[in-house]
PDB file of N, CA and C in Angstrom:
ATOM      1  N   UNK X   1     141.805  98.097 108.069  1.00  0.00           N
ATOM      2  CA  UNK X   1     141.231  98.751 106.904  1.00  0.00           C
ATOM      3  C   UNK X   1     142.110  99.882 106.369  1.00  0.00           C
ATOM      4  N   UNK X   2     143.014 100.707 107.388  1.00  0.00           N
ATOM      5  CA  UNK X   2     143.245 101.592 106.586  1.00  0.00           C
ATOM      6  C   UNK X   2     145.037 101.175 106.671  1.00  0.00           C
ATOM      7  N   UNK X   3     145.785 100.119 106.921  1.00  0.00           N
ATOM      8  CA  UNK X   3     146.661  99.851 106.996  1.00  0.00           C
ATOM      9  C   UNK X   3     147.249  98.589 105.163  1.00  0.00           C
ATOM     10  N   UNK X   4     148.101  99.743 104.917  1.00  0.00           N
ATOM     11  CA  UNK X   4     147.887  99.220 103.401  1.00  0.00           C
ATOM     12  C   UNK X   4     149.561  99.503 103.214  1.00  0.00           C
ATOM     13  N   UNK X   5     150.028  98.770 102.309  1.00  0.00           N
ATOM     14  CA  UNK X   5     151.527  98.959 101.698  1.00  0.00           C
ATOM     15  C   UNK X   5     151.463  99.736 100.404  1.00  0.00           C
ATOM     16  N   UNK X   6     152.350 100.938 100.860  1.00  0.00           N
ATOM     17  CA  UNK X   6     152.636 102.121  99.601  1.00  0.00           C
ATOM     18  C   UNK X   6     153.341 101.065  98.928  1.00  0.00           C
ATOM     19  N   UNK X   7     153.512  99.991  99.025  1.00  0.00           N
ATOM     20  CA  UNK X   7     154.586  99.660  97.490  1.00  0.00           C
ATOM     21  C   UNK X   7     153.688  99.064  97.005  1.00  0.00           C
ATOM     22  N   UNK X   8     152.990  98.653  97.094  1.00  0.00           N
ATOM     23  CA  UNK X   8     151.137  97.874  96.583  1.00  0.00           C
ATOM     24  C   UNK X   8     150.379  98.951  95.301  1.00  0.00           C
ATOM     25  N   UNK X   9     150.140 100.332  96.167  1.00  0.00           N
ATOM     26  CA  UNK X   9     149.850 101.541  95.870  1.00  0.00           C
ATOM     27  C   UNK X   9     150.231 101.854  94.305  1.00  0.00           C
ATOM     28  N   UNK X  10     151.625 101.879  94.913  1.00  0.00           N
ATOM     29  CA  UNK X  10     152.849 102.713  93.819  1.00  0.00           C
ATOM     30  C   UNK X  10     152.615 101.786  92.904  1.00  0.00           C
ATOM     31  N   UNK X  11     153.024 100.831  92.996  1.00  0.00           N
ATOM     32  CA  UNK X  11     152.751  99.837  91.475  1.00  0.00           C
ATOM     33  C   UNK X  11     151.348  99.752  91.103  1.00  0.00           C
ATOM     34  N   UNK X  12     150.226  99.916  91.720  1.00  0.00           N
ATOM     35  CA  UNK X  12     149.114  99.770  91.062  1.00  0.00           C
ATOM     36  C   UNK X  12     148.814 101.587  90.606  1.00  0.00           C
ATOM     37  N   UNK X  13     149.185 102.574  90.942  1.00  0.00           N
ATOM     38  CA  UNK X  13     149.009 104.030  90.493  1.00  0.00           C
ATOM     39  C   UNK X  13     150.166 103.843  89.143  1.00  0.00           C
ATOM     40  N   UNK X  14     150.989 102.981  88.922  1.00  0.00           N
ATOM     41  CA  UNK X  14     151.727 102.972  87.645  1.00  0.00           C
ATOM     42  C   UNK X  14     150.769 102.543  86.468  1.00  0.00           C
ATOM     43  N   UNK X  15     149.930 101.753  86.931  1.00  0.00           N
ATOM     44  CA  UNK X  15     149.067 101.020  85.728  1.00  0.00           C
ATOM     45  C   UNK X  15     147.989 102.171  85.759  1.00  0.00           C
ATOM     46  N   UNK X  16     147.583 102.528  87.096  1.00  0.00           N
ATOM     47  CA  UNK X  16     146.295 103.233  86.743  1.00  0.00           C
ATOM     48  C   UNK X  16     146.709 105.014  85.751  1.00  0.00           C
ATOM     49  N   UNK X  17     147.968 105.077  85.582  1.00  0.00           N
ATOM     50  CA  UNK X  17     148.075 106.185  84.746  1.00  0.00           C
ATOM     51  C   UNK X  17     148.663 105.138  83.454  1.00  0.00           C
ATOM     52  N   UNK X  18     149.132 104.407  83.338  1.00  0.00           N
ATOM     53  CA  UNK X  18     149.155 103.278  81.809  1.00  0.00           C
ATOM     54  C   UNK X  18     148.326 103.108  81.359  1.00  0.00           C
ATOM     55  N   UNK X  19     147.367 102.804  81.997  1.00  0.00           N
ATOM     56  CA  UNK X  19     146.102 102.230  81.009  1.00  0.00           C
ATOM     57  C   UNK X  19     145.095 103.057  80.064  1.00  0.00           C
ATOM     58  N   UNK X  20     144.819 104.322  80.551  1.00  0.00           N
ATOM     59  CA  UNK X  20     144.387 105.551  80.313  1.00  0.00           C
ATOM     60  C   UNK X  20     144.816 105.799  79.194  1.00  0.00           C
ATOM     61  N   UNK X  21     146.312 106.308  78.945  1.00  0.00           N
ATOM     62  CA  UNK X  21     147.326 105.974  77.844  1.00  0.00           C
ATOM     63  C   UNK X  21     146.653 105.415  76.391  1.00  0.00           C
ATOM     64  N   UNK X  22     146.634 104.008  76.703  1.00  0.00           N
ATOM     65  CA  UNK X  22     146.756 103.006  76.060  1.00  0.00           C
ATOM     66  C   UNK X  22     145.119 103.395  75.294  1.00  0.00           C
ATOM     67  N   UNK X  23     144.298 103.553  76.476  1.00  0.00           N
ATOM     68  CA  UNK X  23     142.410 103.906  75.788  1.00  0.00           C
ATOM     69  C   UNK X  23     142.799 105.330  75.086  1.00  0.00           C
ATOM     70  N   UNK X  24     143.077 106.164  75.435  1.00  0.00           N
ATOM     71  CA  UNK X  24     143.329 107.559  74.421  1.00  0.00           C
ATOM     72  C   UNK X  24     144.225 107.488  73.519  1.00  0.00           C
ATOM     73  N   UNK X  25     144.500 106.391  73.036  1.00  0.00           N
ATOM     74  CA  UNK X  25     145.558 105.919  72.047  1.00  0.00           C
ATOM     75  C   UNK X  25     144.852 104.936  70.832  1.00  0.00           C
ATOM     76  N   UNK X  26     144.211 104.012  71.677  1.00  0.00           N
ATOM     77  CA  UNK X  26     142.743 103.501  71.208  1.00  0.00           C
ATOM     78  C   UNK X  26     141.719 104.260  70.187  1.00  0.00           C
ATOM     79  N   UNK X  27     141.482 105.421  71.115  1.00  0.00           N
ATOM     80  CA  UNK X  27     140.269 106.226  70.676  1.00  0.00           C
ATOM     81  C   UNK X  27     140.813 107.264  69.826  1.00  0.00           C
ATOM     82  N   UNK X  28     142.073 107.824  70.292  1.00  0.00           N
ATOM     83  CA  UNK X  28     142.452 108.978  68.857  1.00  0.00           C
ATOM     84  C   UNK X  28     142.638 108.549  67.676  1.00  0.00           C
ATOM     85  N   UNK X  29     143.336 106.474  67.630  1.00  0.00           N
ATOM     86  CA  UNK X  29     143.643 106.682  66.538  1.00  0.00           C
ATOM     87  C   UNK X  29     142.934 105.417  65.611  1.00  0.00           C
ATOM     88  N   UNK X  30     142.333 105.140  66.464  1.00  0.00           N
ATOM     89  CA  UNK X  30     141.127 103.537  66.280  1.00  0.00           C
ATOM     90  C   UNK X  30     142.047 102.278  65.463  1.00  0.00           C
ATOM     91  N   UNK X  31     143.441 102.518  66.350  1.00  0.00           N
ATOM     92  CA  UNK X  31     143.971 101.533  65.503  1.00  0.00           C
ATOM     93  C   UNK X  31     144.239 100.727  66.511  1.00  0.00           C
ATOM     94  N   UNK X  32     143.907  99.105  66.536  1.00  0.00           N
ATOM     95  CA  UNK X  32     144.377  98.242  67.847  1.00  0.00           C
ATOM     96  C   UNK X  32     145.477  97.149  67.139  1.00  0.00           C
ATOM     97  N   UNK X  33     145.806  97.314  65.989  1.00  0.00           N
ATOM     98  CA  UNK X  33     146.450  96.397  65.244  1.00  0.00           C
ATOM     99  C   UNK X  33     147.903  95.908  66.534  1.00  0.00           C
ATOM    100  N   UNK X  34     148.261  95.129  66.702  1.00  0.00           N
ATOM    101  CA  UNK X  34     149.438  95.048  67.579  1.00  0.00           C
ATOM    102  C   UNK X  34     149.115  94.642  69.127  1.00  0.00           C
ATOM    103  N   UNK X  35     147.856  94.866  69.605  1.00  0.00           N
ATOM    104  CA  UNK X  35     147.138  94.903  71.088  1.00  0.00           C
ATOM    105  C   UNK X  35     146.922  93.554  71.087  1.00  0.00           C
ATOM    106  N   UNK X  36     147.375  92.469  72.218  1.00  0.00           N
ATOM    107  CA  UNK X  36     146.926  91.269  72.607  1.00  0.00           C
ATOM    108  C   UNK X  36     145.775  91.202  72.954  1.00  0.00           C
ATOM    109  N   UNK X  37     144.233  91.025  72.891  1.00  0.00           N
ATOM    110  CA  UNK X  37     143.311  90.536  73.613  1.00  0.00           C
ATOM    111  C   UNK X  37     143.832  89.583  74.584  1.00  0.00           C
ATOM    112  N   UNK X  38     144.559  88.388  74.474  1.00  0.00           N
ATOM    113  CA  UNK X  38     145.009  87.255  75.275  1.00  0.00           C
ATOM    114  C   UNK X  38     145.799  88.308  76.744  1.00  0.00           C
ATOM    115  N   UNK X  39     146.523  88.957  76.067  1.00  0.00           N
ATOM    116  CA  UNK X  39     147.371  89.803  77.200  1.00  0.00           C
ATOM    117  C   UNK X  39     146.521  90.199  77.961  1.00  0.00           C
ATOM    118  N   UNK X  40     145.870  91.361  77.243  1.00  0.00           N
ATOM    119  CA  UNK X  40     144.697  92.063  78.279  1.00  0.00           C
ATOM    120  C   UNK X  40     143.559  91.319  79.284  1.00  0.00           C
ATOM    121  N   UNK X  41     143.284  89.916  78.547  1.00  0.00           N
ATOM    122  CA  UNK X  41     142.232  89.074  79.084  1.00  0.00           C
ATOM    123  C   UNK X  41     143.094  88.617  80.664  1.00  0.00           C
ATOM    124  N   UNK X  42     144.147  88.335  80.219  1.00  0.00           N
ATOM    125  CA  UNK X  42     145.609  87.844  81.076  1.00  0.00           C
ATOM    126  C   UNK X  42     145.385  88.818  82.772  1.00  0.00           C
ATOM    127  N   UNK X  43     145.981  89.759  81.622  1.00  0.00           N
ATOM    128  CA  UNK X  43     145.627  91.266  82.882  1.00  0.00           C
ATOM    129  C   UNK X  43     144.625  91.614  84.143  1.00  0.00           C
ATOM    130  N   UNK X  44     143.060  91.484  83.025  1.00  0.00           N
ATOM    131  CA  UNK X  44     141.962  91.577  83.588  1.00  0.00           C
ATOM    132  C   UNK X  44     142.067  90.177  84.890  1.00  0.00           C
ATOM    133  N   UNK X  45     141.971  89.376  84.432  1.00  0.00           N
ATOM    134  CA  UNK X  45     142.247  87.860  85.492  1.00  0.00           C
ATOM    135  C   UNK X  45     142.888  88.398  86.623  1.00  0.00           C
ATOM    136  N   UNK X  46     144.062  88.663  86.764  1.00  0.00           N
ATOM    137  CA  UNK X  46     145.066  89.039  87.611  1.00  0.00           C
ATOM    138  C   UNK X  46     144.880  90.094  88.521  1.00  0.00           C
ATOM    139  N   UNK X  47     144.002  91.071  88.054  1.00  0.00           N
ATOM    140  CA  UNK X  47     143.327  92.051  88.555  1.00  0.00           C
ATOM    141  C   UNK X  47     141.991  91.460  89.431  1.00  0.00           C
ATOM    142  N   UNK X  48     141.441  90.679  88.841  1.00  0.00           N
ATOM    143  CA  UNK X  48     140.389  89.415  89.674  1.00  0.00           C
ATOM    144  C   UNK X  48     140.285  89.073  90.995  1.00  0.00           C
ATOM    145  N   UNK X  49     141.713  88.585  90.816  1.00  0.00           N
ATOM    146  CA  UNK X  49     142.449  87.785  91.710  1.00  0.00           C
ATOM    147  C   UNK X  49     142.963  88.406  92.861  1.00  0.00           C
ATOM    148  N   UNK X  50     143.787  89.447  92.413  1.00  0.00           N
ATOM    149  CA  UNK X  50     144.159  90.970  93.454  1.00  0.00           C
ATOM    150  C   UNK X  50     142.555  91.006  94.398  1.00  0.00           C
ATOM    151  N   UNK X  51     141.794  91.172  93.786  1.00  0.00           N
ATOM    152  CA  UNK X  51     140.510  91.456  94.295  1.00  0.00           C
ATOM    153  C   UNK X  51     140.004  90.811  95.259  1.00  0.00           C
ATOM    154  N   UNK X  52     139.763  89.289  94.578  1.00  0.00           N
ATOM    155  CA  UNK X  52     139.982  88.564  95.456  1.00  0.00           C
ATOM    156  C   UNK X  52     140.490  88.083  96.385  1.00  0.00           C
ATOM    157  N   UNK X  53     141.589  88.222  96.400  1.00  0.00           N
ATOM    158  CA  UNK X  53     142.821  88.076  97.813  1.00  0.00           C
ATOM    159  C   UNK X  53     142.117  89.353  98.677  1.00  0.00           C
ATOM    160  N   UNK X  54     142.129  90.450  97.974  1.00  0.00           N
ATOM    161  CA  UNK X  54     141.765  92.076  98.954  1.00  0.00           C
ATOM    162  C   UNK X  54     140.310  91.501  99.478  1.00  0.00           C
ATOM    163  N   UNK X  55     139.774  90.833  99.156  1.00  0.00           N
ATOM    164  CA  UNK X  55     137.934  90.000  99.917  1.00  0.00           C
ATOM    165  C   UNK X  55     138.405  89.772 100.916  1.00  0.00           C
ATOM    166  N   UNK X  56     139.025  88.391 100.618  1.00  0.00           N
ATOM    167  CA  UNK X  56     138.852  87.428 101.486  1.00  0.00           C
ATOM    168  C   UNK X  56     140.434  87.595 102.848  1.00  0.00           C
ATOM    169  N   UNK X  57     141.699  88.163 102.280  1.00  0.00           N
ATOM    170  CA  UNK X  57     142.783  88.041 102.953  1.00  0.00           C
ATOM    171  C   UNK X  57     143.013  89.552 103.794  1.00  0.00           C
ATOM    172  N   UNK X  58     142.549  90.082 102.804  1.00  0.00           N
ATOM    173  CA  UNK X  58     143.633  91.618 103.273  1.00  0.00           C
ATOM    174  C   UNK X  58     142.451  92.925 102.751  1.00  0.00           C
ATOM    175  N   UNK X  59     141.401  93.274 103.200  1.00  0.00           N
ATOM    176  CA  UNK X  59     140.497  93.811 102.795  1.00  0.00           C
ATOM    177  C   UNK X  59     141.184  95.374 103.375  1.00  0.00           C
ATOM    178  N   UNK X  60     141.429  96.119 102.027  1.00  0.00           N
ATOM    179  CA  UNK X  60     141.426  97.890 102.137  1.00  0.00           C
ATOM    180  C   UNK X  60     141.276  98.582 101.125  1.00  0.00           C
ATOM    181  N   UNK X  61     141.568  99.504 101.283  1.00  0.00           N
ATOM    182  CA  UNK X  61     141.680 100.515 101.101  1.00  0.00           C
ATOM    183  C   UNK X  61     141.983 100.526  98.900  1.00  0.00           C
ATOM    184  N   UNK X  62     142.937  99.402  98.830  1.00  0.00           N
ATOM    185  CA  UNK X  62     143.636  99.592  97.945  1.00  0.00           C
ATOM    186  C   UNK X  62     142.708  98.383  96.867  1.00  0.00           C
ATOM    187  N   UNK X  63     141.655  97.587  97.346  1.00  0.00           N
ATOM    188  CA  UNK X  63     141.049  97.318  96.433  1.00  0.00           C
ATOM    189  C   UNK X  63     140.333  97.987  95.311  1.00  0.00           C
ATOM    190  N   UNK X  64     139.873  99.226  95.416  1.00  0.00           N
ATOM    191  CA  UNK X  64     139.352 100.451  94.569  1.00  0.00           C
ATOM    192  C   UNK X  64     140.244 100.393  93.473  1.00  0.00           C
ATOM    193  N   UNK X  65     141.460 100.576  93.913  1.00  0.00           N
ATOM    194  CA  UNK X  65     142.534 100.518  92.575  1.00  0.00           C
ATOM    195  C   UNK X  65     142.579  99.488  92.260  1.00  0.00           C
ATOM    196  N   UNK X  66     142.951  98.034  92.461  1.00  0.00           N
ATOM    197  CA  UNK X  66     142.463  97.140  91.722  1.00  0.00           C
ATOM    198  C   UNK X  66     140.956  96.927  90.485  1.00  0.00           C
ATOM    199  N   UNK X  67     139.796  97.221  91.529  1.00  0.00           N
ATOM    200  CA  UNK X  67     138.414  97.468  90.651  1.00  0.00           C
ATOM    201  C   UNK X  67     139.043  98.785  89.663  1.00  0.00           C
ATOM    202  N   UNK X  68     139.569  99.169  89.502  1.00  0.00           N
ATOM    203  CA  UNK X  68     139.391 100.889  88.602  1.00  0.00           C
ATOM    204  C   UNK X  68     140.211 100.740  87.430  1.00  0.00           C
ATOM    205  N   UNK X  69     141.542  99.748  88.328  1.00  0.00           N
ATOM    206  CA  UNK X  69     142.435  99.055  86.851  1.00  0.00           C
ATOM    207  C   UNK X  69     141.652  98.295  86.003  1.00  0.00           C
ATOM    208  N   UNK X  70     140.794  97.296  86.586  1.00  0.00           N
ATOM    209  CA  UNK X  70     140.490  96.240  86.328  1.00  0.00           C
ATOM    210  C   UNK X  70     139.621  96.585  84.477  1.00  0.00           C
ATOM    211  N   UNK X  71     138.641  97.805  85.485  1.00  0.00           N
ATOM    212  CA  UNK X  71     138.113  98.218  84.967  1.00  0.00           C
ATOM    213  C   UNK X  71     138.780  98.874  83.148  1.00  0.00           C
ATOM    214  N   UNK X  72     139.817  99.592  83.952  1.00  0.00           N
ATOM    215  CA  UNK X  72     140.096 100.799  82.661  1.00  0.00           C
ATOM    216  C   UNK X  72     140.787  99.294  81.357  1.00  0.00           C
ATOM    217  N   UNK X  73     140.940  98.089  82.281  1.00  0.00           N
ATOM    218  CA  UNK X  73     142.216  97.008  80.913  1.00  0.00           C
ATOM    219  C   UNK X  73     140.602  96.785  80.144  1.00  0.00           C
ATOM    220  N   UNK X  74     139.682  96.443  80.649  1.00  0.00           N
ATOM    221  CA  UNK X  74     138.535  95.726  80.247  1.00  0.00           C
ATOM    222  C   UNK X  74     138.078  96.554  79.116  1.00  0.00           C
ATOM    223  N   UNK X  75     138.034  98.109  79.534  1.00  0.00           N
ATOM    224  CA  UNK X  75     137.530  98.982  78.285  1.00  0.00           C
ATOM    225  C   UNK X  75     138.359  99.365  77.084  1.00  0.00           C
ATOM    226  N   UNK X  76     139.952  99.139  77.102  1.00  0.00           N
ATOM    227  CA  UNK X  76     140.619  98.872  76.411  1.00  0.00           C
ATOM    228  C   UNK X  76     140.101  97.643  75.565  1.00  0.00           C
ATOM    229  N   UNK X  77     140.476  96.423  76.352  1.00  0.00           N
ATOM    230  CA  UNK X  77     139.929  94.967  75.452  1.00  0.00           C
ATOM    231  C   UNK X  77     138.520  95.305  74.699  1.00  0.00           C
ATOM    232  N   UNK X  78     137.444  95.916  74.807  1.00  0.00           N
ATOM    233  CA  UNK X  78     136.216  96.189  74.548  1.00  0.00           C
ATOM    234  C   UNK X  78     136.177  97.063  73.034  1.00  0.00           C
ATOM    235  N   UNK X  79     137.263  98.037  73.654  1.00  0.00           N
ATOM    236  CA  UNK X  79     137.888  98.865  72.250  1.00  0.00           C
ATOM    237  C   UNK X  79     138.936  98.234  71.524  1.00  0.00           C
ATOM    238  N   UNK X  80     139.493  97.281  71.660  1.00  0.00           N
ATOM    239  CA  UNK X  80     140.037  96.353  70.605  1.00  0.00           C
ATOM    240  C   UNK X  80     139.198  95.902  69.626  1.00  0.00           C
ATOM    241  N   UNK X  81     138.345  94.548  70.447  1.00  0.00           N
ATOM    242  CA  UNK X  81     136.952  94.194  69.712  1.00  0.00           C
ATOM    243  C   UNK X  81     136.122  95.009  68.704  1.00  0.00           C
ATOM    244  N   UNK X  82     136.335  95.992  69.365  1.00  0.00           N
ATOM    245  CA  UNK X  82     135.358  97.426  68.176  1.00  0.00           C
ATOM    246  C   UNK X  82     135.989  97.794  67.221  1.00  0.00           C
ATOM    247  N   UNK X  83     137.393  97.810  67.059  1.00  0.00           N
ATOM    248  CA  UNK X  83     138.164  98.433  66.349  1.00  0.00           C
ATOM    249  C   UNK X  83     138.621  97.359  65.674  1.00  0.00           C
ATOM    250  N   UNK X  84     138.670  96.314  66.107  1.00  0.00           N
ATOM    251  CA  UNK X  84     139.430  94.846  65.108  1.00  0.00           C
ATOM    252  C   UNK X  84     139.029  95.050  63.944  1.00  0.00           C
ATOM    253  N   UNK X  85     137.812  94.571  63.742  1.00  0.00           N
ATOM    254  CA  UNK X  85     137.902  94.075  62.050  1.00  0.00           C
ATOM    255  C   UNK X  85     137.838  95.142  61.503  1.00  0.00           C
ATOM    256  N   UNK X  86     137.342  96.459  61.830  1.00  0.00           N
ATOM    257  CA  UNK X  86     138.124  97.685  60.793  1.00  0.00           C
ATOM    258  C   UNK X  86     139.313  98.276  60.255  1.00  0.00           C
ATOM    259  N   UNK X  87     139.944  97.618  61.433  1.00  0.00           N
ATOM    260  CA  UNK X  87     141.256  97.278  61.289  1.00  0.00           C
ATOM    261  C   UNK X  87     141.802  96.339  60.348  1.00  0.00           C
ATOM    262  N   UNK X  88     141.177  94.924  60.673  1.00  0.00           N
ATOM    263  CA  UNK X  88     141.845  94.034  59.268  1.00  0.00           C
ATOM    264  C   UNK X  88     141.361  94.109  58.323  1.00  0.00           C
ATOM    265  N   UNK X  89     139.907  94.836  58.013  1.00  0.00           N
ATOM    266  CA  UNK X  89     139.314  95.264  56.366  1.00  0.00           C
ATOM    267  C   UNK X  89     140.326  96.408  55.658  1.00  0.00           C
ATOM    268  N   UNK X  90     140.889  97.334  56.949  1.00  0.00           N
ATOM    269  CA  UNK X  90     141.651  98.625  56.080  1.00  0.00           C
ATOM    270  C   UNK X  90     143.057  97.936  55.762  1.00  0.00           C
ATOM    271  N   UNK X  91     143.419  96.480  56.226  1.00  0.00           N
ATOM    272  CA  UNK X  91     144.702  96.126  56.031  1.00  0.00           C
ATOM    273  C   UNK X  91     144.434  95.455  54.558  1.00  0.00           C
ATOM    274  N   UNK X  92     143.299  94.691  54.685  1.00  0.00           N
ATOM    275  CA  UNK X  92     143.309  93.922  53.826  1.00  0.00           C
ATOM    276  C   UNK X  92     142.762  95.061  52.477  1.00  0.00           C
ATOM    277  N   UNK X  93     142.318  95.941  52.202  1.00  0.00           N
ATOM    278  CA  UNK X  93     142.095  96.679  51.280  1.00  0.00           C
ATOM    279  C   UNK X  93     143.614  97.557  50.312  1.00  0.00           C
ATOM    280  N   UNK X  94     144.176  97.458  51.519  1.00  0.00           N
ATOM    281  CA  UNK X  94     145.713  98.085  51.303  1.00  0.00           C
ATOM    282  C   UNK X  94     146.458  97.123  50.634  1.00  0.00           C
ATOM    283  N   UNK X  95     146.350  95.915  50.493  1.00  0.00           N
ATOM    284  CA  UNK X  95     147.098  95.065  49.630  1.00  0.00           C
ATOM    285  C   UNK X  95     146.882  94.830  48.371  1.00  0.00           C
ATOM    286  N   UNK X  96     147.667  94.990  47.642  1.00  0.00           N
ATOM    287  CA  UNK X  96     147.980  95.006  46.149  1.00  0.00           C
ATOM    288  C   UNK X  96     148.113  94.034  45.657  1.00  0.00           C
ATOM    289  N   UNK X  97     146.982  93.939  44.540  1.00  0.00           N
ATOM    290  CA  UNK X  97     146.421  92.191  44.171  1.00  0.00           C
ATOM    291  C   UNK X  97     147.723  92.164  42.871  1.00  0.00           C
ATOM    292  N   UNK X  98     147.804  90.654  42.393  1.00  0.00           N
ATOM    293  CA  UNK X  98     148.753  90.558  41.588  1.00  0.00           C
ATOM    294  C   UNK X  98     148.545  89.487  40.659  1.00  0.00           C
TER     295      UNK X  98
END
């Protein structure tokens, strides 16, 4: 349980200060124009899976950070969805009819 690989760690504490980022970037500027849903959906999966392996193979310590990433890509994708079509109404209002 408490026998875990810092290089596991280290790369998952890289995302868990990325993702944060990415939501206060979200929320200051409510613009998601450019953000993959497919990517993030991608992400979230993979994070799943981590999880899953940490169940069933290798249960510690370091699943928390998996659940917490998992978590922070999901509320990103959530704030895409919210922000989309206000997004493509302010694009599409910006174009100059002819």
């Amino acid at each position: 349980m408490t026998d875990f690989s810092i290089w596991e760690v280290l790369f998952l504490l890289c995302f868990t200060v990325s993702w944060p980022i990415s939501i206060a970037k979200s929320l200051r500027t409510k613009v998601v124009i450019g953000k993959s849903p497919l990517f993030m959906s991608l992400i979230v999966l993979g994070y799943i899976f981590g999880i899953i392996h940490k169940v069933l193979y290798n249960h510690d310590i370091v699943i928390w950070l998996y659940i917490f990433n998992g978590t922070l890509v999901a509320i990103d994708l959530m704030l895409y969805f919210l922000y989309i079509g206000r997004n493509r109404r302010e694009l599409g209002q910006g174009k100059k009819k002819e």
